[in-house]
Coordinates of C-alpha atoms and ligand atoms in Angstrom, one line a residue:
M7 CA 132.8 95.5 94.3
I8 CA 129.4 93.9 93.7
T9 CA 126.9 95.4 91.3
I10 CA 123.2 94.8 91.9
Q11 CA 120.8 95.7 89.1
G12 CA 117.1 96.5 89.6
K13 CA 114.6 99.0 88.3
G14 CA 115.1 102.7 89.3
V15 CA 111.9 104.2 90.5
S16 CA 113.1 107.4 92.1
T17 CA 116.1 109.2 90.8
G18 CA 119.1 110.5 92.6
V19 CA 122.4 109.1 93.9
A20 CA 123.0 108.3 97.6
A21 CA 125.7 106.6 99.5
G22 CA 125.6 104.9 102.9
P23 CA 125.7 101.6 104.8
L24 CA 123.2 98.9 103.7
Y25 CA 120.7 98.2 106.4
F26 CA 118.1 95.4 106.3
Y27 CA 114.6 96.4 107.5
Q28 CA 113.7 94.6 110.8
R29 CA 110.4 93.0 111.2
V30 CA 108.9 91.8 114.5
K31 CA 109.3 88.0 114.4
S32 CA 105.9 86.5 114.3
E33 CA 106.9 83.1 115.8
I34 CA 107.6 83.3 119.5
A35 CA 109.8 80.6 121.0
R36 CA 108.4 78.9 124.1
T37 CA 111.0 77.7 126.6
T38 CA 111.2 76.6 130.2
V39 CA 113.1 78.9 132.5
T40 CA 114.6 77.9 135.8
D41 CA 115.7 81.3 137.1
T42 CA 112.2 82.8 137.2
D43 CA 113.4 85.9 139.2
A44 CA 115.8 86.8 136.4
E45 CA 113.1 86.2 133.8
W46 CA 110.7 88.4 135.7
Q47 CA 113.4 91.1 135.8
R48 CA 113.8 90.7 132.0
F49 CA 110.1 91.4 131.6
K50 CA 110.2 94.4 133.9
D51 CA 113.1 95.9 131.9
A52 CA 111.2 95.4 128.6
Q53 CA 108.1 96.8 130.1
A54 CA 110.0 100.0 131.3
K55 CA 111.5 100.4 127.9
A56 CA 108.1 100.0 126.2
I57 CA 106.7 102.7 128.5
D58 CA 109.6 105.0 127.6
Q59 CA 109.1 104.4 123.8
L60 CA 105.4 105.1 124.2
G61 CA 106.1 108.3 126.0
E62 CA 108.3 109.5 123.2
L63 CA 105.6 108.5 120.6
A64 CA 103.1 110.5 122.7
E65 CA 105.3 113.6 122.6
K66 CA 105.9 113.2 118.8
A67 CA 102.1 112.8 118.2
R68 CA 101.3 115.8 120.5
A69 CA 103.8 118.0 118.5
E70 CA 102.5 116.8 115.2
A71 CA 98.7 116.5 115.7
G72 CA 97.7 117.7 119.2
D73 CA 96.6 116.3 122.6
E74 CA 94.0 113.9 121.2
A75 CA 96.7 112.1 119.1
A76 CA 98.9 111.7 122.1
L77 CA 96.2 110.2 124.2
L78 CA 96.3 106.9 122.3
F79 CA 100.0 106.3 123.3
E80 CA 99.3 107.5 126.8
T81 CA 96.5 104.9 127.1
H82 CA 99.0 102.3 125.9
Q83 CA 101.4 103.4 128.5
M84 CA 98.8 102.8 131.2
M85 CA 97.9 99.4 129.7
A86 CA 101.5 98.3 129.8
E87 CA 101.6 98.7 133.6
D88 CA 98.0 97.7 134.3
L89 CA 98.0 95.6 137.5
D90 CA 95.8 92.7 136.3
Y91 CA 97.9 92.4 133.1
E92 CA 101.1 92.5 135.1
E93 CA 99.9 90.0 137.6
A94 CA 98.9 87.5 134.9
I95 CA 102.3 87.8 133.4
E96 CA 104.0 87.4 136.7
E97 CA 102.0 84.2 137.3
G98 CA 103.1 82.8 134.0
I99 CA 106.7 83.6 134.4
K100 CA 106.8 82.3 138.0
G101 CA 105.3 79.1 136.6
G102 CA 108.5 78.6 134.6
T103 CA 107.7 79.9 131.1
N104 CA 109.8 82.4 129.2
A105 CA 108.7 86.0 129.3
E106 CA 107.9 86.5 125.5
A107 CA 105.7 83.4 125.4
V108 CA 103.8 84.5 128.6
V109 CA 103.2 88.0 127.3
S110 CA 101.9 86.5 124.1
D111 CA 99.5 84.2 126.0
V112 CA 98.3 87.0 128.3
S113 CA 97.8 89.3 125.3
V114 CA 95.5 86.7 123.6
Q115 CA 93.6 86.1 126.9
F116 CA 93.1 89.8 127.6
A117 CA 92.2 90.6 124.0
E118 CA 89.6 87.9 124.0
M119 CA 88.2 89.2 127.3
F120 CA 87.9 92.8 125.9
A121 CA 86.4 91.6 122.6
T122 CA 83.5 89.9 124.3
M123 CA 82.5 92.9 126.5
E124 CA 79.3 94.7 125.8
D125 CA 80.7 98.2 125.8
A126 CA 82.1 99.3 122.3
Y127 CA 84.9 101.3 124.0
M128 CA 86.1 98.3 126.0
Q129 CA 85.8 96.1 122.9
A130 CA 88.2 98.4 121.1
R131 CA 90.8 97.9 123.8
A132 CA 91.4 94.4 122.4
A133 CA 93.6 96.0 119.7
D134 CA 95.4 98.1 122.3
V135 CA 96.4 95.2 124.4
K136 CA 97.7 93.3 121.4
D137 CA 99.7 96.3 120.3
V138 CA 101.2 97.0 123.7
S139 CA 102.1 93.3 124.1
G140 CA 103.6 93.3 120.6
R141 CA 105.9 96.1 121.6
I142 CA 107.0 94.4 124.8
I143 CA 107.6 91.1 122.8
A144 CA 109.6 92.9 120.2
I145 CA 111.8 94.4 122.9
L146 CA 112.2 91.0 124.6
T147 CA 113.1 89.2 121.3
G148 CA 115.4 92.0 120.1
A149 CA 113.2 92.7 117.0
V150 CA 113.1 96.4 116.2
Q151 CA 109.8 98.2 116.0
G152 CA 109.6 100.9 113.5
G153 CA 112.2 99.2 111.3
I154 CA 115.5 101.1 111.7
D155 CA 117.8 100.7 114.7
S156 CA 120.8 102.7 113.5
D157 CA 122.5 105.9 114.7
V158 CA 123.4 106.9 111.2
P159 CA 121.2 107.3 108.1
V160 CA 121.2 104.2 105.9
I161 CA 120.3 102.7 102.6
L162 CA 117.2 100.7 103.6
A163 CA 116.9 97.2 102.1
A164 CA 113.8 95.1 102.3
D165 CA 111.9 92.4 100.5
D166 CA 109.1 95.0 100.1
L167 CA 107.4 97.3 102.5
A168 CA 103.7 97.4 103.3
P169 CA 102.2 100.9 103.5
S170 CA 101.6 100.3 107.2
E171 CA 105.4 99.7 107.6
T172 CA 106.5 102.7 105.5
V173 CA 104.3 105.0 107.6
Q174 CA 106.1 104.1 110.8
L175 CA 109.6 104.5 109.4
D176 CA 111.9 107.2 110.8
K177 CA 112.3 109.1 107.5
S178 CA 115.3 111.1 108.8
K179 CA 117.3 107.8 108.8
I180 CA 116.7 106.8 105.2
L181 CA 119.1 107.9 102.4
G182 CA 117.7 105.5 99.8
F183 CA 115.7 102.3 99.2
I184 CA 116.5 98.9 97.6
T185 CA 113.7 96.3 97.6
E186 CA 113.7 92.7 96.3
G187 CA 110.1 93.0 94.9
G188 CA 107.8 95.9 94.4
S189 CA 106.8 97.9 91.3
G190 CA 107.1 101.5 90.1
S191 CA 103.6 102.4 91.4
S192 CA 103.9 100.5 94.7
H193 CA 103.8 102.6 97.8
T194 CA 107.5 102.2 98.6
A195 CA 108.3 103.8 95.2
I196 CA 105.7 106.6 95.8
L197 CA 107.1 107.2 99.3
A198 CA 110.7 107.5 97.9
R199 CA 109.6 110.0 95.3
T200 CA 107.7 112.1 97.9
M201 CA 110.8 112.1 100.1
G202 CA 113.0 112.9 97.1
I203 CA 115.4 110.0 97.7
P204 CA 116.7 107.3 95.3
A205 CA 115.0 104.0 95.1
I206 CA 115.6 100.7 93.3
I207 CA 113.1 97.9 93.2
G208 CA 112.9 94.4 91.9
V209 CA 116.5 93.3 92.7
G210 CA 115.3 89.8 93.7
T211 CA 117.8 87.4 95.1
Q212 CA 120.8 89.7 94.3
L213 CA 120.2 91.2 97.7
K214 CA 121.9 89.0 100.3
S215 CA 121.7 89.4 104.1
E216 CA 125.5 89.1 104.5
Y217 CA 125.8 92.5 102.7
A218 CA 124.3 94.2 105.8
G219 CA 126.4 97.1 107.0
R220 CA 128.6 97.3 103.9
D221 CA 129.0 100.5 102.0
V222 CA 126.7 101.0 99.1
I223 CA 126.0 103.6 96.5
V224 CA 122.5 103.6 94.8
D225 CA 121.7 105.3 91.5
G226 CA 118.0 105.6 91.2
A227 CA 118.2 106.7 87.6
T228 CA 119.9 103.6 86.3
G229 CA 118.5 101.2 88.9
T230 CA 122.1 100.2 90.0
A231 CA 123.4 99.6 93.5
V232 CA 127.2 99.2 93.9
L233 CA 128.5 97.5 97.0
E234 CA 131.9 98.6 98.2
P235 CA 132.6 100.5 94.9
D236 CA 136.2 100.8 93.6
V237 CA 137.8 104.2 93.6
E238 CA 136.8 104.9 90.0
T239 CA 133.2 103.9 90.3
R240 CA 132.8 105.9 93.5
A241 CA 134.3 109.0 91.9
R242 CA 132.0 108.6 88.8
L243 CA 128.9 108.2 91.0
M244 CA 129.8 111.0 93.3
K245 CA 130.4 113.3 90.3
K246 CA 126.9 112.4 89.1
R247 CA 125.6 113.3 92.5
E248 CA 127.2 116.7 92.3
E249 CA 125.7 117.3 88.9
Q250 CA 122.3 116.4 90.2
L251 CA 122.7 118.8 93.0
K252 CA 123.7 121.5 90.4
T253 CA 120.6 120.7 88.4
L254 CA 118.5 121.1 91.5
E255 CA 120.1 124.5 92.1
M256 CA 119.2 125.5 88.5
L257 CA 115.7 124.3 89.0
A258 CA 115.4 126.3 92.2
Q259 CA 115.6 129.4 90.0
L260 CA 112.2 128.5 88.6
K261 CA 110.6 128.9 92.0
G262 CA 107.9 131.6 92.0
K263 CA 107.4 131.4 88.2
E264 CA 104.0 130.7 86.6
N265 CA 103.4 127.3 84.9
V266 CA 102.6 128.7 81.5
T267 CA 103.6 127.3 78.1
K268 CA 105.3 129.4 75.4
D269 CA 101.9 130.0 73.8
G270 CA 100.2 131.0 77.0
H271 CA 98.5 127.8 78.3
S272 CA 98.4 127.5 82.1
V273 CA 98.4 124.4 84.1
R274 CA 98.3 124.1 87.9
I275 CA 101.1 122.0 89.4
Y276 CA 100.1 120.6 92.7
C277 CA 101.6 117.9 95.0
N278 CA 100.7 114.5 96.3
I279 CA 101.3 113.9 100.1
G280 CA 100.7 111.2 102.6
N281 CA 100.8 113.0 105.9
P282 CA 100.8 116.5 107.3
E283 CA 104.6 116.6 107.7
D284 CA 104.9 116.4 103.9
V285 CA 103.5 120.0 103.5
H286 CA 107.0 121.3 104.3
T287 CA 108.5 119.7 101.1
V288 CA 105.4 120.9 99.1
L289 CA 106.2 124.5 100.1
T290 CA 110.0 124.2 99.6
N291 CA 109.4 122.9 96.1
D292 CA 106.9 125.6 95.3
G293 CA 103.9 123.4 94.8
G294 CA 100.8 125.4 94.0
G295 CA 98.5 123.4 96.1
I296 CA 97.9 119.8 97.2
G297 CA 96.2 117.7 94.6
L298 CA 96.1 114.5 96.5
F299 CA 96.4 114.0 100.3
R300 CA 96.2 110.2 100.7
S301 CA 94.2 110.3 104.0
E302 CA 94.4 106.6 104.5
F303 CA 98.0 107.1 105.7
L304 CA 96.6 108.7 108.8
Y305 CA 94.6 105.5 109.4
L306 CA 97.7 103.4 108.7
G307 CA 99.7 105.3 111.3
C308 CA 97.1 104.5 114.1
D309 CA 96.4 101.3 116.0
D310 CA 92.7 101.9 116.1
F311 CA 90.2 104.1 114.1
P312 CA 91.5 107.6 114.4
S313 CA 89.0 109.8 116.1
E314 CA 87.2 112.8 114.6
D315 CA 89.3 115.2 116.6
Y316 CA 92.6 113.5 115.6
Q317 CA 91.7 113.7 111.9
F318 CA 90.4 117.2 112.3
E319 CA 93.7 118.4 113.8
A320 CA 95.7 116.7 110.9
Y321 CA 93.5 118.2 108.1
K322 CA 93.4 121.6 109.8
R323 CA 97.2 121.6 110.0
V324 CA 97.5 120.9 106.3
L325 CA 95.0 123.5 105.3
T326 CA 96.4 126.1 107.7
E327 CA 100.0 125.5 106.5
M328 CA 98.9 125.7 102.9
D329 CA 97.6 129.2 103.7
G330 CA 94.6 129.4 101.4
K331 CA 96.0 127.3 98.6
E332 CA 93.8 124.5 97.3
V333 CA 94.0 121.2 99.2
V334 CA 92.4 118.1 97.8
I335 CA 91.9 115.5 100.5
R336 CA 91.0 112.1 99.3
T337 CA 88.7 110.1 101.6
L338 CA 89.8 106.8 103.0
D339 CA 91.3 104.5 100.3
I340 CA 91.9 101.4 102.3
G341 CA 91.8 97.8 101.1
A342 CA 93.8 96.1 98.2
D343 CA 97.5 96.8 98.9
K344 CA 96.7 99.0 101.9
Q345 CA 95.4 96.7 104.6
I346 CA 94.7 97.8 108.2
G347 CA 94.2 95.1 110.9
Y348 CA 91.6 97.0 113.0
F349 CA 89.3 97.2 110.0
N350 CA 88.9 93.4 110.3
L351 CA 88.3 93.1 106.6
P352 CA 87.6 89.5 105.5
Q353 CA 90.3 87.8 103.4
E354 CA 89.5 88.2 99.7
E355 CA 90.6 86.3 96.6
N356 CA 91.0 89.4 94.6
P357 CA 91.5 92.4 97.0
A358 CA 92.3 95.0 94.2
M359 CA 88.8 94.4 92.9
G360 CA 87.2 93.8 96.3
N361 CA 86.0 95.7 99.3
R362 CA 88.1 98.8 99.1
A363 CA 88.0 102.6 99.3
L364 CA 84.6 104.2 98.7
R365 CA 83.0 100.8 98.8
I366 CA 84.0 100.3 102.5
C367 CA 82.9 103.9 103.3
L368 CA 79.5 103.4 101.9
N369 CA 79.1 100.0 103.5
R370 CA 80.3 101.3 106.9
P371 CA 78.9 104.8 107.0
E372 CA 79.9 105.3 110.7
I373 CA 83.6 105.3 109.6
F374 CA 82.9 107.6 106.7
R375 CA 80.8 110.0 108.7
T376 CA 83.7 110.5 111.2
Q377 CA 86.0 111.4 108.4
L378 CA 83.5 113.7 106.7
R379 CA 82.8 115.5 109.9
A380 CA 86.5 116.0 110.5
L381 CA 87.0 117.2 106.9
Y382 CA 84.1 119.7 107.0
R383 CA 85.2 121.0 110.4
A384 CA 88.7 121.6 109.0
S385 CA 87.3 123.3 105.9
A386 CA 86.9 126.5 107.9
Y387 CA 90.7 126.8 107.9
G388 CA 91.5 126.9 104.2
K389 CA 90.5 125.9 100.7
L390 CA 89.3 122.3 100.9
C391 CA 88.3 120.0 98.1
I392 CA 87.0 116.5 99.1
M393 CA 87.7 113.6 96.7
F394 CA 86.2 110.1 96.6
P395 CA 88.4 107.2 95.4
M396 CA 87.5 104.1 93.3
V397 CA 84.2 105.3 91.9
T398 CA 82.5 103.1 89.3
S399 CA 78.8 104.3 89.3
V400 CA 76.8 107.4 89.6
W401 CA 74.8 106.1 92.5
E402 CA 77.9 105.7 94.6
V403 CA 78.7 109.4 94.2
R404 CA 75.1 110.4 95.0
E405 CA 75.1 108.3 98.2
A406 CA 78.5 109.8 99.2
K407 CA 77.3 113.3 98.5
K408 CA 74.1 112.6 100.5
L409 CA 76.3 111.7 103.5
C410 CA 78.2 115.0 103.0
E411 CA 74.9 116.9 103.2
Q412 CA 73.8 115.1 106.3
V413 CA 77.2 115.9 108.0
K414 CA 76.8 119.6 107.0
K415 CA 73.3 119.7 108.5
E416 CA 74.6 118.1 111.7
L417 CA 77.4 120.6 112.0
T418 CA 75.0 123.5 111.4
S419 CA 72.7 122.3 114.1
E420 CA 75.6 122.0 116.5
G421 CA 76.8 125.5 115.7
I422 CA 80.1 124.3 114.2
A423 CA 81.6 126.4 111.4
Y424 CA 82.5 125.0 108.0
A425 CA 83.3 126.5 104.6
D426 CA 80.4 126.8 102.2
D427 CA 82.6 126.5 99.1
V428 CA 84.1 123.0 99.6
Q429 CA 84.4 121.4 96.2
V430 CA 83.5 117.7 95.9
G431 CA 85.2 115.6 93.3
I432 CA 86.0 112.1 92.3
M433 CA 89.0 110.1 91.2
I434 CA 88.8 108.5 87.8
E435 CA 90.7 105.3 88.3
T436 CA 88.4 102.7 86.8
P437 CA 87.5 102.2 83.2
A438 CA 83.8 102.4 84.3
A439 CA 84.3 105.9 85.7
A440 CA 86.2 107.1 82.6
I441 CA 83.5 105.7 80.2
M442 CA 80.7 107.2 82.4
S443 CA 82.5 110.5 82.9
D444 CA 79.9 112.4 80.9
R445 CA 77.3 111.4 83.5
L446 CA 79.6 111.7 86.5
A447 CA 80.7 115.2 85.5
K448 CA 77.1 116.4 86.2
E449 CA 77.4 115.2 89.8
V450 CA 80.8 116.7 90.9
D451 CA 83.0 119.8 90.9
F452 CA 86.1 118.1 89.5
F453 CA 87.8 114.9 88.3
S454 CA 91.3 113.7 89.2
C455 CA 92.6 110.8 87.2
G456 CA 94.4 108.1 89.3
T457 CA 96.5 106.7 86.5
N458 CA 98.1 104.0 88.7
D459 CA 94.8 102.2 89.2
L460 CA 93.4 103.3 85.9
T461 CA 96.3 101.6 84.2
Q462 CA 95.9 98.5 86.4
Y463 CA 92.2 98.1 85.7
T464 CA 92.3 99.1 82.0
L465 CA 95.1 96.8 81.2
A466 CA 94.0 94.1 83.7
C467 CA 97.6 94.2 85.0
D468 CA 98.4 94.1 88.8
R469 CA 100.3 97.3 89.7
Q470 CA 102.0 95.5 92.6
N471 CA 103.4 92.6 90.5
S472 CA 107.0 93.3 89.4
D473 CA 107.0 90.3 87.1
L474 CA 104.5 92.0 84.8
G475 CA 107.1 94.6 83.8
R476 CA 106.4 95.8 80.2
F477 CA 102.8 94.7 80.3
F478 CA 102.0 97.4 82.9
D479 CA 102.3 100.3 80.4
P480 CA 100.7 103.6 81.5
H481 CA 101.5 105.0 78.0
H482 CA 99.2 102.4 76.4
P483 CA 96.8 104.1 74.0
A484 CA 93.9 102.6 75.9
V485 CA 94.9 104.6 79.0
L486 CA 95.6 107.8 77.0
R487 CA 92.4 107.6 75.1
L488 CA 90.5 107.3 78.3
L489 CA 92.2 110.3 79.7
K490 CA 91.2 112.3 76.7
L491 CA 87.6 111.1 77.0
V492 CA 87.6 112.2 80.6
A493 CA 89.1 115.6 79.9
D494 CA 86.6 116.2 77.1
N495 CA 83.6 115.2 79.3
A496 CA 84.8 117.3 82.2
H497 CA 85.2 120.4 80.0
K498 CA 81.8 119.9 78.2
N499 CA 80.3 120.0 81.7
G500 CA 82.3 123.0 82.9
I501 CA 84.4 121.2 85.5
W502 CA 88.2 120.9 85.9
V503 CA 90.2 117.8 85.5
G504 CA 93.6 116.8 86.9
I505 CA 95.9 113.8 87.0
C506 CA 97.2 112.7 90.4
G507 CA 98.7 109.2 89.5
E508 CA 102.4 108.9 88.9
L509 CA 102.0 109.5 85.2
G510 CA 101.3 113.2 85.9
A511 CA 105.1 113.7 86.4
D512 CA 106.1 111.8 83.3
L513 CA 107.8 114.5 81.2
Q514 CA 107.4 112.4 78.0
L515 CA 103.6 112.9 78.3
T516 CA 103.4 116.6 79.4
E517 CA 102.8 117.8 75.9
T518 CA 100.0 115.2 75.5
F519 CA 98.4 116.2 78.8
L520 CA 98.5 119.9 77.9
S521 CA 97.1 119.1 74.4
I522 CA 94.1 117.3 75.8
G523 CA 93.5 120.2 78.2
I524 CA 94.4 118.7 81.6
D525 CA 94.0 121.6 84.1
E526 CA 96.0 120.3 87.0
L527 CA 98.9 117.9 87.5
S528 CA 99.5 116.6 91.0
V529 CA 103.0 115.1 91.4
S530 CA 105.5 114.3 94.1
P531 CA 107.0 117.6 95.5
R532 CA 110.4 116.9 94.0
S533 CA 108.8 116.7 90.5
V534 CA 107.2 120.2 90.6
L535 CA 110.2 122.2 89.3
P536 CA 111.2 119.7 86.5
L537 CA 107.6 119.7 85.4
R538 CA 107.5 123.5 85.5
K539 CA 110.6 123.6 83.3
K540 CA 109.0 121.2 80.8
V541 CA 105.8 123.3 80.7
L542 CA 107.8 126.5 80.1
E543 CA 109.5 124.8 77.2
T544 CA 106.3 123.5 75.6
N545 CA 104.3 125.1 72.7
V546 CA 100.9 123.5 72.7
A547 CA 99.9 125.0 69.4
Q548 CA 102.9 123.3 67.7
C549 CA 102.4 119.8 69.0
R550 CA 98.6 119.5 69.7
D551 CA 97.3 118.4 66.3
K552 CA 100.0 115.8 65.8
L553 CA 99.7 114.3 69.3
L554 CA 95.9 114.2 69.1
G555 CA 96.0 112.7 65.6
D556 CA 98.4 110.0 66.8
L557 CA 96.2 109.2 69.7
A558 CA 93.1 108.9 67.5
S559 CA 94.9 106.8 64.8
D560 CA 96.6 104.6 67.4
Q561 CA 100.1 105.8 66.5
T562 CA 101.0 106.4 70.1
Q563 CA 104.5 105.1 70.1
I564 CA 105.9 107.1 73.0
Ligands
PEP628 C1 96.1 106.2 91.5 O1 95.5 105.1 91.6 O2 96.6 106.7 90.5 C2 96.2 107.0 92.7 C3 96.7 108.3 92.7 O3 95.9 106.5 93.9 P1 96.8 105.4 94.7 O4 98.1 105.3 94.0 O5 96.9 105.9 96.1 O6 96.0 104.1 94.6
MG629 MG1 94.3 104.6 93.3

């Protein structure tokens, strides 16, 4: 029995085989082949397999987001068997070079050719040819695309996962996560909480590749993973698992109840999601709405800019399935830890403070316009709120709103329907936005506090850096005072204020949030019922004066 200790970031106990996340190898070996016929056949087999995989992805995309979404994979299928492409590969292999090296060379050659073409559509094909070739190379080298090549669900181990990697994972195969690095507000942790599965981060070198395939039990509450547990440990952890299941059953009885405190204060409990499939868990956990749809996950899941129709179908699906409940869709929040190749963003020294989120959208309005058109078109199917991330100045909000007005005008002139009651709000995730919230409140319909970034920027503490540990403290009085300031300024100006960062689900702070008058808490679906329980047990009148007094006098020792 081996015990690995890390930091638990998503509770629950799960048992299964340990599986190491597979990445496509970036270095491709170059060898000389003598049996070129056999090598050509090896390429043909890989090509056929790639075409099959793309067919499956097209069907999945069609079922999830419509025909337009499937088209991308169908185009890739055609590209994989394009005659010129195939001929170039055949020539290289017949010249005596191994298939993966030839596919890599031809990919570079074709991508360069597309990139230099006049036509924007053809230029965009450069990314497609790279993607298709990457898939064929992965098959040839035995690397697994999509990360998990197992028939049974596994405990997934990795150094850390990029958002673009998490988005491609087959979620039905994951029982739990263990990562070497990461932090509580990294996107692996957020994904685990959304999925409601245990996760442990920051185990460092304790995770060894020779453990692959061994039985492991993870306990997300204590941050412990036990490899090949002895009988006693297994029984103890399995008992804990049973107790947790019982708690879940007990919480299920709170479904359908209002989120009202003992003394009659109501709060809306909404959910955070990353893609349309998550709506299912929102509804099963009785979320009252969606307080944060991280729309960038749609972009992360695509190999090129998602079209207006593709996005429209995804937003429409969420709004339709939420059936008239409020849905807050955050516009693209790319950059920093969420990088996407096809955006071709230049390397930055300090990406968290660089070209990201709304800044990209305002600098590249053609990208923003496509998203806004899709959002307004979808607004006809439910109750949409649009939210801009990473705001620091009033002018940014005005410029973004101006683009919204232009888009609405265009849609009207094209005779396309949209709702006339779409609320427009902003995230408060920078100290600048919090301090300017009196002015910003006059520009928008609501605020939603992104406490993950607000903590990072207020405390000058990288949210991705697991070494910073106790320095990244979202309970810090500086963060809590900013939240109170934002809530006061929102209410003085007659708008609502929510929290959509991970702190919203922190039960130690629920009384504080209710005391400062937060109107909405948006949390991972699994946190809805525990939070409702806490709200039902709270008496704001009894705790408010003390908590606000502590906050003002800096006695916040939570
Ligand atoms: C936040 O910063 O708190 C937030 C909700 O946004 P994200 O975690 O996606 O940066
Ligand atoms: Mg953020």
